[in-house]
CSV table of C-alpha atoms in Angstrom, one decimal:
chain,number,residue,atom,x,y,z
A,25,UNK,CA,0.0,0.0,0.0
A,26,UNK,CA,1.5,3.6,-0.8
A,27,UNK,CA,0.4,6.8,0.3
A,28,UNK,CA,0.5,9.6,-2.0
A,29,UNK,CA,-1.0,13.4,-2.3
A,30,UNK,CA,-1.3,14.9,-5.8
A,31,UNK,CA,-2.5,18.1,-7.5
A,32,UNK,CA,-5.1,17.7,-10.2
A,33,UNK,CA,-8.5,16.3,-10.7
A,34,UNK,CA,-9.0,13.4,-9.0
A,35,UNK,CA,-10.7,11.0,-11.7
A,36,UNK,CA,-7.8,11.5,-14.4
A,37,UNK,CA,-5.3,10.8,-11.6
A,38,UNK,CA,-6.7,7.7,-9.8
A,39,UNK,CA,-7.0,6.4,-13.6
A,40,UNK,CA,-3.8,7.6,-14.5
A,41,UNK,CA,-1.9,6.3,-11.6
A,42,UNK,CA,-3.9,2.8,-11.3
A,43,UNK,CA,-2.4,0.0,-13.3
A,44,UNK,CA,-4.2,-3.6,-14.5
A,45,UNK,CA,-3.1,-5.5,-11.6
A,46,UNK,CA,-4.2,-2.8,-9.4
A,47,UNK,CA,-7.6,-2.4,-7.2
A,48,UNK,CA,-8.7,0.8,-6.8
A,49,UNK,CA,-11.5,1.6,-4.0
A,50,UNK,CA,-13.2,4.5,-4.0
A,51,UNK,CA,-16.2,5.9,-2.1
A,52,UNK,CA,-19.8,6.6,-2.5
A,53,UNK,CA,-21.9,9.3,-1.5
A,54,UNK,CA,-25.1,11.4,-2.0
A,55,UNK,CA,-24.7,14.3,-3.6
A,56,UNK,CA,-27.4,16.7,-4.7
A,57,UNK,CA,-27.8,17.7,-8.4
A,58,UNK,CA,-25.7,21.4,-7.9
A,59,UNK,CA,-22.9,19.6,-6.2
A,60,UNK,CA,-22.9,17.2,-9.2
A,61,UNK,CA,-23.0,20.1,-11.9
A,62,UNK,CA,-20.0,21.8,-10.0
A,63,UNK,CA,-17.6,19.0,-9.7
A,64,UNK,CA,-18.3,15.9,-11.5
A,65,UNK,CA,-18.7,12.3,-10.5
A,66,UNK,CA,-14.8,10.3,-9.3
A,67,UNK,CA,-16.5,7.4,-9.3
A,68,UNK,CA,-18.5,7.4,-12.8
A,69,UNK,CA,-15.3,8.5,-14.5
A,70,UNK,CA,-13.1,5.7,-12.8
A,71,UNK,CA,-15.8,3.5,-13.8
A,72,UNK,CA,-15.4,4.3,-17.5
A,73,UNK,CA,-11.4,4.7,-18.0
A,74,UNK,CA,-9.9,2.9,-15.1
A,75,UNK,CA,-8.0,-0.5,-16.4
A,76,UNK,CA,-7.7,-2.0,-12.3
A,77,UNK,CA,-10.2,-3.1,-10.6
A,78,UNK,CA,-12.8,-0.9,-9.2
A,79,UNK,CA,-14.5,-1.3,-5.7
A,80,UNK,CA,-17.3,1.2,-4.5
A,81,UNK,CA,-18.2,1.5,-1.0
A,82,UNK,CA,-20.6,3.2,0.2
A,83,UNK,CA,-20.1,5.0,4.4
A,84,UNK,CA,-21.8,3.5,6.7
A,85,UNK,CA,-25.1,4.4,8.3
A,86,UNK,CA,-25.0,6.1,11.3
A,87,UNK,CA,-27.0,3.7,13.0
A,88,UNK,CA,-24.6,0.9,12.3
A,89,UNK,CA,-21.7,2.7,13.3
A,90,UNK,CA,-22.8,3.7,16.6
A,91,UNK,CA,-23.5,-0.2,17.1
A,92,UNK,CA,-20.1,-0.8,16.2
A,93,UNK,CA,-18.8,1.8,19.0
A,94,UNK,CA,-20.8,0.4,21.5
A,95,UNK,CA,-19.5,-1.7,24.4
A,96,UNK,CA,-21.4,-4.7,25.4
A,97,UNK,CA,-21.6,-5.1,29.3
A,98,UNK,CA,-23.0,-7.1,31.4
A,99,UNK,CA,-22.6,-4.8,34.4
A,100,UNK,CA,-25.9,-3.9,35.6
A,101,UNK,CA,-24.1,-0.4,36.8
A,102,UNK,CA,-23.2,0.6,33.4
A,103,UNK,CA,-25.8,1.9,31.2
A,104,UNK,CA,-24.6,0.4,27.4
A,105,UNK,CA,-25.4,3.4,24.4
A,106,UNK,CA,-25.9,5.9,27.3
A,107,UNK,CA,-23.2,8.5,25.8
A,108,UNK,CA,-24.5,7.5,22.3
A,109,UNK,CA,-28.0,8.5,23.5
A,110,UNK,CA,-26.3,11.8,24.6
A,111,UNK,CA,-24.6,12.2,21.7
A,112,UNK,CA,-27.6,11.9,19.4
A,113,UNK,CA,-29.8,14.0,21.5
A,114,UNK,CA,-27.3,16.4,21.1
A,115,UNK,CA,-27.2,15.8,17.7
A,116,UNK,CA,-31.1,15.8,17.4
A,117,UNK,CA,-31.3,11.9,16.2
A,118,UNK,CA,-33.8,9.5,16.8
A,119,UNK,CA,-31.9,6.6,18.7
């Protein structure tokens, strides 16, 4: 695995710099239809050009990932998703 940081658009540079033996992963998001008209799609354009093999993954959902950061205890003392209660209060989310 190698670590780099370039200048340029980053379609034409993940295709450029990803060869056939190669897998390249990129992400997946929602965008809305300005964002899209403003800077296109990475993952469309590595679709079409890229020679490697492509991987899309889309971020998890929130709910998932607070399951993940949860610790299971068996203490009757400790409350388990009390701070990720808290934290989605705070953050006005339905837990």
């Amino acid at each position: 695995m190698t670590a780099l940081a370039l200048v340029g658009e980053p379609g034409a540079t993940l295709v450029r710099l990803a060869g056939d033996d190669d897998i390249l992963v990129v992400g997946r998001g929602a965008r809305g239809p300005f964002s899209r008209l403003l800077r296109p799609s990475v993952r469309l354009h590595c679709a079409r050009r890229a020679r490697a093999t492509l991987v899309c993954v889309r971020p998890p959902a929130f709910d998932t990932l607070l399951e993940s950061l949860t610790v299971r205890d068996e203490s009757p003392e400790s409350a388990p998703d009390s701070r990720f209660r808290r934290l989605g209060r705070r953050l006005r989310l339905p837990l």
